[in-house]
C-alpha positions as a Python dict, from the first residue, in 0.01 Angstrom:
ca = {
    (1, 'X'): (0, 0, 0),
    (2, 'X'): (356, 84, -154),
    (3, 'X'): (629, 249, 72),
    (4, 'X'): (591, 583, -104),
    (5, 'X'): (326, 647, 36),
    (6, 'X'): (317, 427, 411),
    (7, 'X'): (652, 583, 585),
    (8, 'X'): (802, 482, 903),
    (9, 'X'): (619, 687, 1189),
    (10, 'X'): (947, 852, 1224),
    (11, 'X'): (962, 929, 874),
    (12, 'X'): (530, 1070, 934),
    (13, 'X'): (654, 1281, 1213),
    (14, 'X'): (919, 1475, 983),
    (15, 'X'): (670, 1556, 691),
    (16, 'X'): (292, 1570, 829),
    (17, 'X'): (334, 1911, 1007),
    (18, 'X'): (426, 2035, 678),
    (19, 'X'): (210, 1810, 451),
    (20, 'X'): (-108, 1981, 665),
    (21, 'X'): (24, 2307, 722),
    (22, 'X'): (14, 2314, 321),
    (23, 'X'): (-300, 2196, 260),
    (24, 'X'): (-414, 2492, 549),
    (25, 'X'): (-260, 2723, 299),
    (26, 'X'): (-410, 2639, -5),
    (27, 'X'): (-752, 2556, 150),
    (28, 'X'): (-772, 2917, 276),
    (29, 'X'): (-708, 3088, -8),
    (30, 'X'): (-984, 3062, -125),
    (31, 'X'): (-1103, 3226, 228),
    (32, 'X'): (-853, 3496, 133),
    (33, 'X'): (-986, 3563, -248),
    (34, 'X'): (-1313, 3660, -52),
    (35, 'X'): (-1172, 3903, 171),
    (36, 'X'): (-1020, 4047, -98),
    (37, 'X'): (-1285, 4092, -329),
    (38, 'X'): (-1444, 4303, -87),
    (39, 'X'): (-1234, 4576, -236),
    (40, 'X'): (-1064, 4489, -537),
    (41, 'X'): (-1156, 4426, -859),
    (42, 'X'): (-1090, 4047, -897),
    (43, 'X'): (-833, 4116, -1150),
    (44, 'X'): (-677, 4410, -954),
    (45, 'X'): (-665, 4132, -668),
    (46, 'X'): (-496, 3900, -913),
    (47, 'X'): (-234, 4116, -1044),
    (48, 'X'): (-170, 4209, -669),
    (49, 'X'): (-141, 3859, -533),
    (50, 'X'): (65, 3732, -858),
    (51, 'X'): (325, 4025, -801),
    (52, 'X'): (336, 3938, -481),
    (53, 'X'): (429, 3561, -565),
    (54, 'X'): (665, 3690, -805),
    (55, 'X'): (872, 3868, -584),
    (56, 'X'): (872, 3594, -313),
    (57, 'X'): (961, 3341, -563),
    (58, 'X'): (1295, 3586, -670),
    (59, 'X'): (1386, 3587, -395),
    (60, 'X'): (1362, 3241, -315),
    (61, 'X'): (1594, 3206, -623),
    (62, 'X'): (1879, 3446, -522),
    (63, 'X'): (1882, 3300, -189),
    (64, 'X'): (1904, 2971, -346),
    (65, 'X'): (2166, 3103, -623),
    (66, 'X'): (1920, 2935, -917),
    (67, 'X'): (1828, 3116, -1181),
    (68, 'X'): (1564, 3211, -1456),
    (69, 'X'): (1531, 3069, -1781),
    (70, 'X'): (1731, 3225, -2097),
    (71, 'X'): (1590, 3056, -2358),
    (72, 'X'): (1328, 3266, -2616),
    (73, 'X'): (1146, 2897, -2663),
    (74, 'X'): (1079, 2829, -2268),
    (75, 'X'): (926, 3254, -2215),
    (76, 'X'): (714, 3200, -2500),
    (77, 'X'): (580, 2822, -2384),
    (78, 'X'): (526, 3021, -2043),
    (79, 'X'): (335, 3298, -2201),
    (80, 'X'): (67, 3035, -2262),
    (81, 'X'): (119, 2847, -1932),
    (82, 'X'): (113, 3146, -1727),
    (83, 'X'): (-270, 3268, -1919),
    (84, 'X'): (-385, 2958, -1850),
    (85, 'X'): (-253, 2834, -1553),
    (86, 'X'): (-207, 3173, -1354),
    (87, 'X'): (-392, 3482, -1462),
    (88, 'X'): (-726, 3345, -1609),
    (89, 'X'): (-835, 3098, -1298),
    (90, 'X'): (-713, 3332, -1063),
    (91, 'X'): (-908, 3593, -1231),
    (92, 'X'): (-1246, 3356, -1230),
    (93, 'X'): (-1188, 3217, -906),
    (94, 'X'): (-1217, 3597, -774),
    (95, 'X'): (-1482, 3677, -1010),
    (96, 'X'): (-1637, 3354, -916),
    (97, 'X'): (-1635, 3426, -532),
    (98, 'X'): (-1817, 3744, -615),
    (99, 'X'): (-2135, 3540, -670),
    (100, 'X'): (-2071, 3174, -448),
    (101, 'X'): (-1963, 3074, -99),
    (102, 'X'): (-1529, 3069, -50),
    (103, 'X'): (-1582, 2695, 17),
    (104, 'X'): (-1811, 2584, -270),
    (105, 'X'): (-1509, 2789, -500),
    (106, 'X'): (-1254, 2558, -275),
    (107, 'X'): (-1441, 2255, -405),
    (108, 'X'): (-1484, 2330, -735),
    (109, 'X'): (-1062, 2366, -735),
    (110, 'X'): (-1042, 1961, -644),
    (111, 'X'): (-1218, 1893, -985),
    (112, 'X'): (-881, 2010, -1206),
    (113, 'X'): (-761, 1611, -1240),
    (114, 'X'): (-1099, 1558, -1405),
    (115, 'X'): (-1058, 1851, -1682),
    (116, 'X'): (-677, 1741, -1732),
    (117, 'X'): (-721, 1431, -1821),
    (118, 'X'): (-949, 1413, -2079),
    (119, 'X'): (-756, 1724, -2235),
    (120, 'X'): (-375, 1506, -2198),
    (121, 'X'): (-547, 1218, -2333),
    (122, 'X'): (-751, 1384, -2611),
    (123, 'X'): (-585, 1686, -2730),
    (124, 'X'): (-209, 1698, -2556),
    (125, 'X'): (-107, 1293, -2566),
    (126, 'X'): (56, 1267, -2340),
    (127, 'X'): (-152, 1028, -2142),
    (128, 'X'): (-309, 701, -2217),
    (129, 'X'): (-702, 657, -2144),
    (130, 'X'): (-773, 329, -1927),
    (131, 'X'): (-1130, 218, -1862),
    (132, 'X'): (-980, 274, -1480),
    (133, 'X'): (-938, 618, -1593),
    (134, 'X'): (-1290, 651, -1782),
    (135, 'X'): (-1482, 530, -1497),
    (136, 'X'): (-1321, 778, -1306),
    (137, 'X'): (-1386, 1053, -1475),
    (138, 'X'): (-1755, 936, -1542),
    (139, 'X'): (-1799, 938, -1136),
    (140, 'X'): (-1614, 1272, -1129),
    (141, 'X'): (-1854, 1439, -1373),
    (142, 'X'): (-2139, 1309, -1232),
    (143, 'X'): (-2040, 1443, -890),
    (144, 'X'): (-1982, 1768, -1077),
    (145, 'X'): (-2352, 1797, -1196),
    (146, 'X'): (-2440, 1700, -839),
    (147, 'X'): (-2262, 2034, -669),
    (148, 'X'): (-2448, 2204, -957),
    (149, 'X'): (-2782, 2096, -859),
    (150, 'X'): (-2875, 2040, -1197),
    (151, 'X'): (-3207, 1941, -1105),
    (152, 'X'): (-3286, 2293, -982),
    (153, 'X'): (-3295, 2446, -1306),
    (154, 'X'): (-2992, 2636, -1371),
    (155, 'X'): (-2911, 3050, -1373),
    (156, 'X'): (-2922, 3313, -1145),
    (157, 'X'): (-2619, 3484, -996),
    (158, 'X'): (-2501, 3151, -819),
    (159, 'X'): (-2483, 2915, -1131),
    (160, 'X'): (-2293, 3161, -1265),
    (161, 'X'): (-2064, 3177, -996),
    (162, 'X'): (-2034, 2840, -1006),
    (163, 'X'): (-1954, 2820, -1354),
    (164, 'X'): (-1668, 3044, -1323),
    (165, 'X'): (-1521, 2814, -1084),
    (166, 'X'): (-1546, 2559, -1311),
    (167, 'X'): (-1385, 2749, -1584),
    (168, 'X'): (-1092, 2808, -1351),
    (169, 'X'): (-1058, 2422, -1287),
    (170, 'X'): (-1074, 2388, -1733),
    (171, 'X'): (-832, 2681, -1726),
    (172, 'X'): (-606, 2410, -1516),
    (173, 'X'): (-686, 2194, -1738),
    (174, 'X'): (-496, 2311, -2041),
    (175, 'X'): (-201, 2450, -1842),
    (176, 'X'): (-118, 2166, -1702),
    (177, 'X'): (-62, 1910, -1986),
    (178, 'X'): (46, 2207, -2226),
    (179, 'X'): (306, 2266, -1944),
    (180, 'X'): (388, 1875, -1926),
    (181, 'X'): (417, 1878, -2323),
    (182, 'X'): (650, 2187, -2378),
    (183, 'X'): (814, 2310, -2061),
    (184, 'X'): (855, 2058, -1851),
    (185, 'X'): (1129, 1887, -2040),
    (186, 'X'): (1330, 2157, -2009),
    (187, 'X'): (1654, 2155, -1773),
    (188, 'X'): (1527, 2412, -1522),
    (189, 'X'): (1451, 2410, -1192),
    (190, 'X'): (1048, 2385, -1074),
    (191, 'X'): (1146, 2682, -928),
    (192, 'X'): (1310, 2880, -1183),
    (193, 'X'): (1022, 2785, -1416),
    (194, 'X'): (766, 2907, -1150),
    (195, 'X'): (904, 3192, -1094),
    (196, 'X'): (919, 3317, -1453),
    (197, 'X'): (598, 3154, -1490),
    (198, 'X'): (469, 3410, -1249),
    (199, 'X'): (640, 3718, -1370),
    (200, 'X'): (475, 3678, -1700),
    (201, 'X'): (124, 3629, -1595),
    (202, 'X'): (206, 3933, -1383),
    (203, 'X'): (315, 4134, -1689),
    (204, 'X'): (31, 4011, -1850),
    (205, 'X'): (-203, 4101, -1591),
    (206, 'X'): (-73, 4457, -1593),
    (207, 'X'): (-120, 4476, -1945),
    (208, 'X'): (-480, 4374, -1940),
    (209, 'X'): (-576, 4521, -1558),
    (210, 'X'): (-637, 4922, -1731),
    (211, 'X'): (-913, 4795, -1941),
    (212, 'X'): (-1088, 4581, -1795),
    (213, 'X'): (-1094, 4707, -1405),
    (214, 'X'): (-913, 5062, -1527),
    (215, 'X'): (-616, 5163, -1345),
    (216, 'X'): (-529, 4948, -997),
    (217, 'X'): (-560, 5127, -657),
    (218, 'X'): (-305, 5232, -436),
    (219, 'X'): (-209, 4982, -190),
    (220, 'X'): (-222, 5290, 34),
    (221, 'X'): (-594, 5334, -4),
    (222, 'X'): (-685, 4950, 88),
    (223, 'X'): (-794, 4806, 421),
    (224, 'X'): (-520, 4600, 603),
    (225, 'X'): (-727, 4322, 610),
    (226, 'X'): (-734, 4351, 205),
    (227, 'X'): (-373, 4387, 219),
    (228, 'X'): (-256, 4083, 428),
    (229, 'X'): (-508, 3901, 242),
    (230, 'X'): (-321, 3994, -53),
    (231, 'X'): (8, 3934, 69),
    (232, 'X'): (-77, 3608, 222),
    (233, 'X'): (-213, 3470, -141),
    (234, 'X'): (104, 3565, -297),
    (235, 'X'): (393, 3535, -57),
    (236, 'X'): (236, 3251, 204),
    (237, 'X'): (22, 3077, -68),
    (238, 'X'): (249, 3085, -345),
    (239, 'X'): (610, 3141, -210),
    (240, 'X'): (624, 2986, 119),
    (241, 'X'): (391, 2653, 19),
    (242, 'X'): (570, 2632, -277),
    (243, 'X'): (891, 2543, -22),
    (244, 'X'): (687, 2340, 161),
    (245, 'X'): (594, 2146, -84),
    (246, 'X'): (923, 2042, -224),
    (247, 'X'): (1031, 1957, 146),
    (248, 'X'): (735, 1717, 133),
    (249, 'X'): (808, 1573, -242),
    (250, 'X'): (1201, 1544, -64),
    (251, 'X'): (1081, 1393, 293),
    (252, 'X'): (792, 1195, 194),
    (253, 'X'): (781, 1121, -164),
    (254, 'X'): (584, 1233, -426),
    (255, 'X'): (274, 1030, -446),
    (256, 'X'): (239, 1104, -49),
    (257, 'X'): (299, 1457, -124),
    (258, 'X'): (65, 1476, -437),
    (259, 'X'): (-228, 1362, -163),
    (260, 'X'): (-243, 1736, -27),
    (261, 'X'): (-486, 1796, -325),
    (262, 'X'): (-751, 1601, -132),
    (263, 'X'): (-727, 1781, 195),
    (264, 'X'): (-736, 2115, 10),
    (265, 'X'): (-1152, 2205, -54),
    (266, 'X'): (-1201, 1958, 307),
    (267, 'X'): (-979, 2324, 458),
    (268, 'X'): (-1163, 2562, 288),
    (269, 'X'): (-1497, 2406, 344),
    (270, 'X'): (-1389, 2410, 698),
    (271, 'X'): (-1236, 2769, 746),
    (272, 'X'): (-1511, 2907, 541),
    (273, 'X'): (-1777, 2771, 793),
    (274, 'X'): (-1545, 2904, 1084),
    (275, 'X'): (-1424, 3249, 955),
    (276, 'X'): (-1723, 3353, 741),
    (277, 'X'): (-2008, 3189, 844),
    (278, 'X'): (-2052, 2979, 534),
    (279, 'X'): (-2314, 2680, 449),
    (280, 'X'): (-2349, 2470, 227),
    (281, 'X'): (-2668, 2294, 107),
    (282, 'X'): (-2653, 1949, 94),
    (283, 'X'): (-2621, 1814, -250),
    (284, 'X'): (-2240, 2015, -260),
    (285, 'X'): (-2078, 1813, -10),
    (286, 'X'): (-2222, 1477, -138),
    (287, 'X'): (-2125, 1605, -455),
    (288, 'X'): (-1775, 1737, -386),
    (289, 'X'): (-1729, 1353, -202),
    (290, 'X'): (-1833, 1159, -556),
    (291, 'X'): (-1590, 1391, -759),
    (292, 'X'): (-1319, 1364, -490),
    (293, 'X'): (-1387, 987, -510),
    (294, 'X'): (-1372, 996, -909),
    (295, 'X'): (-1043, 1183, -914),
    (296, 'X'): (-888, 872, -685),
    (297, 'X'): (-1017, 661, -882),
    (298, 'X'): (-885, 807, -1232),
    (299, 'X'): (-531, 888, -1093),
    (300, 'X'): (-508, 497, -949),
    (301, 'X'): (-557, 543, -580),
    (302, 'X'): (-858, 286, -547),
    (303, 'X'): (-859, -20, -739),
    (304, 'X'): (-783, -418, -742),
    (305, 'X'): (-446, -396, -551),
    (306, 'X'): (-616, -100, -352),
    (307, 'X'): (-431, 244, -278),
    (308, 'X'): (-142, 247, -507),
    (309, 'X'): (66, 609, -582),
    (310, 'X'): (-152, 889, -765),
    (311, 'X'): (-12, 1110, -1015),
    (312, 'X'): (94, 1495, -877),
    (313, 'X'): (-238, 1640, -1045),
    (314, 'X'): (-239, 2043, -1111),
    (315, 'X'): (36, 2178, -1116),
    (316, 'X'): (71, 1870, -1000),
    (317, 'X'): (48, 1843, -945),
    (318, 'X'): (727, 870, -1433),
    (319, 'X'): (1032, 1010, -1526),
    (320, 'X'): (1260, 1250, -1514),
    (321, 'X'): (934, 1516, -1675),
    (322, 'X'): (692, 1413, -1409),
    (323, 'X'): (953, 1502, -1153),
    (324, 'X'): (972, 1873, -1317),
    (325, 'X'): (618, 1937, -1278),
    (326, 'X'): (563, 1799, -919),
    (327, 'X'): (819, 2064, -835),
    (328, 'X'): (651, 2322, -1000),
    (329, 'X'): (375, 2259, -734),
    (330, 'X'): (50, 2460, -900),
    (331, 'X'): (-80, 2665, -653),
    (332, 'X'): (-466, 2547, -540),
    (333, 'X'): (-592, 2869, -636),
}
């Protein structure tokens, strides 16, 4: 084990309260997305939650005196990022959760490193395939097709459901090496950059919102369970983990920090069972365990010289670019 990721217990005491209370927030978002649903449209809940963020994130940055990007080039990279990496998955995990359990939705989130990889490798270059890396995604996959319960048959309302959670994972997948390629470079802040990021997926979601789900409800007219639900996707999930998270990166490095991503679907499995009353049958657990298991072992966690530092997968979440997009911290969902 390296040092980045075995600190001092003094050093464990300063970061694991956050380093959990994180993986808490992004494992019940999912819980959150459900609740929401209940009255929103999922892209009315979308646009909602990703104003939300927006405005958090702002004012993160005045507080912080940073500020957003300038350059024409970087807005129209984040155009792309923000479809795919913001307004799309969030609109399928909320689509998604209209048909599947809020904890089977958290576990299809943990199989984003599988869907980025191939895409970096393949279409984006900017990562190298190993057989470490093949192997890992073969195990990944073939825990994927277990959570599906291929051998069922597939359709109905669930597979669907399922699907769309998947999509949201592939939607991952293209933001987050198109994000490594074009923006990431760049000499902004993970901050700045997520905070524009989110302003344009929320103009875009605006845009869009009137014809597909016609014109959003008044906040007025919602529940307030709907509306702290709401609130607590955009400014707890996305704004206040977001700080959290780049204490952790600062405190505990960033292969420790990157580790979250493992802990997220075991806290939405978890508050899903507690606050809704969820199962699951058994083939998704033993499947979400061989995907989890494939994703450690495609990002370099288990091998010959056992645990060695992983990647920051979505969002994600070597060098100075790496460093860029672990502080960009992609939300879980």
């Amino acid at each position: 084990m390296t040092p980045d990721i075995t600190p001092d217990r003094a050093a464990l005491r300063s970061w694991l309260p956050g380093f959990l209370a994180l993986a808490a927030i992004w494992g019940s978002s999912f819980l959150f997305i459900k609740i929401g649903i209940g009255e929103l449209h999922p892209v009315h809940l979308t646009l909602y939650r990703v104003a939300a963020g927006a405005v958090t994130l702002l004012v993160v940055l005045a507080v912080l005196r940073d500020r957003l990007p300038a350059e024409p080039r970087v807005w129209a990279h984040l155009t792309v990022v923000a479809a795919f990496g913001v307004a799309v998955p969030f609109t399928l995990f909320g689509y998604g959760e209209q048909r599947v359990e809020s904890m089977l939705a958290g576990i299809w989130n943990a199989t984003t490193p599988l869907i980025v990889l191939p895409l970096a490798v393949l279409v984006f270059r900017t990562e190298r395939l190993t057989v470490r890396r093949a192997v890992g995604m073969a195990l990944g996959f073939a825990g994927v097709l277990v959570v599906l319960g291929v051998w069922q048959g597939v359709g109905g309302a669930h597979f669907a459901g399922q699907l769309m959670c998947l999509g949201a994972a592939a939607c991952y997948g293209v933001a987050i090496p198109y994000q490594k390629k074009f923006v990431a470079g760049s000499a902004h802040s993970g901050l700045s950059l997520s905070a524009a990021q989110l302003l344009v997926a929320t103009a875009q979601l605006a845009v869009v919102a009137p014809f597909v789900a016609g014109a959003p409800p008044a906040p007025t007219g919602l529940s307030v369970e709907v509306l702290a639900s709401v609130l607590a996707l955009g400014a707890l999930g996305t704004g206040l983990a977001f700080v959290i998270n780049l204490r952790n990166i600062r405190v505990a490095g960033a292969s420790t920090a990157a580790a979250v991503t493992y802990l997220v679907p075991v806290f939405a499995v978890l508050i899903g069972a507690l606050a809704l009353g969820e199962r699951l049958t058994w083939h998704q657990p033993v499947g979400a365990l061989v995907v989890l298991f494939g994703v450690a072992v495609s990002q370099g966690l288990i091998g010959r010289n056992g645990l060695a530092p992983a990647p920051v997968p979505p969002g994600s979440r070597e060098g100075a670019v790496q460093q860029v997009r672990r502080e960009a911290g992609q939300p879980a969902a």
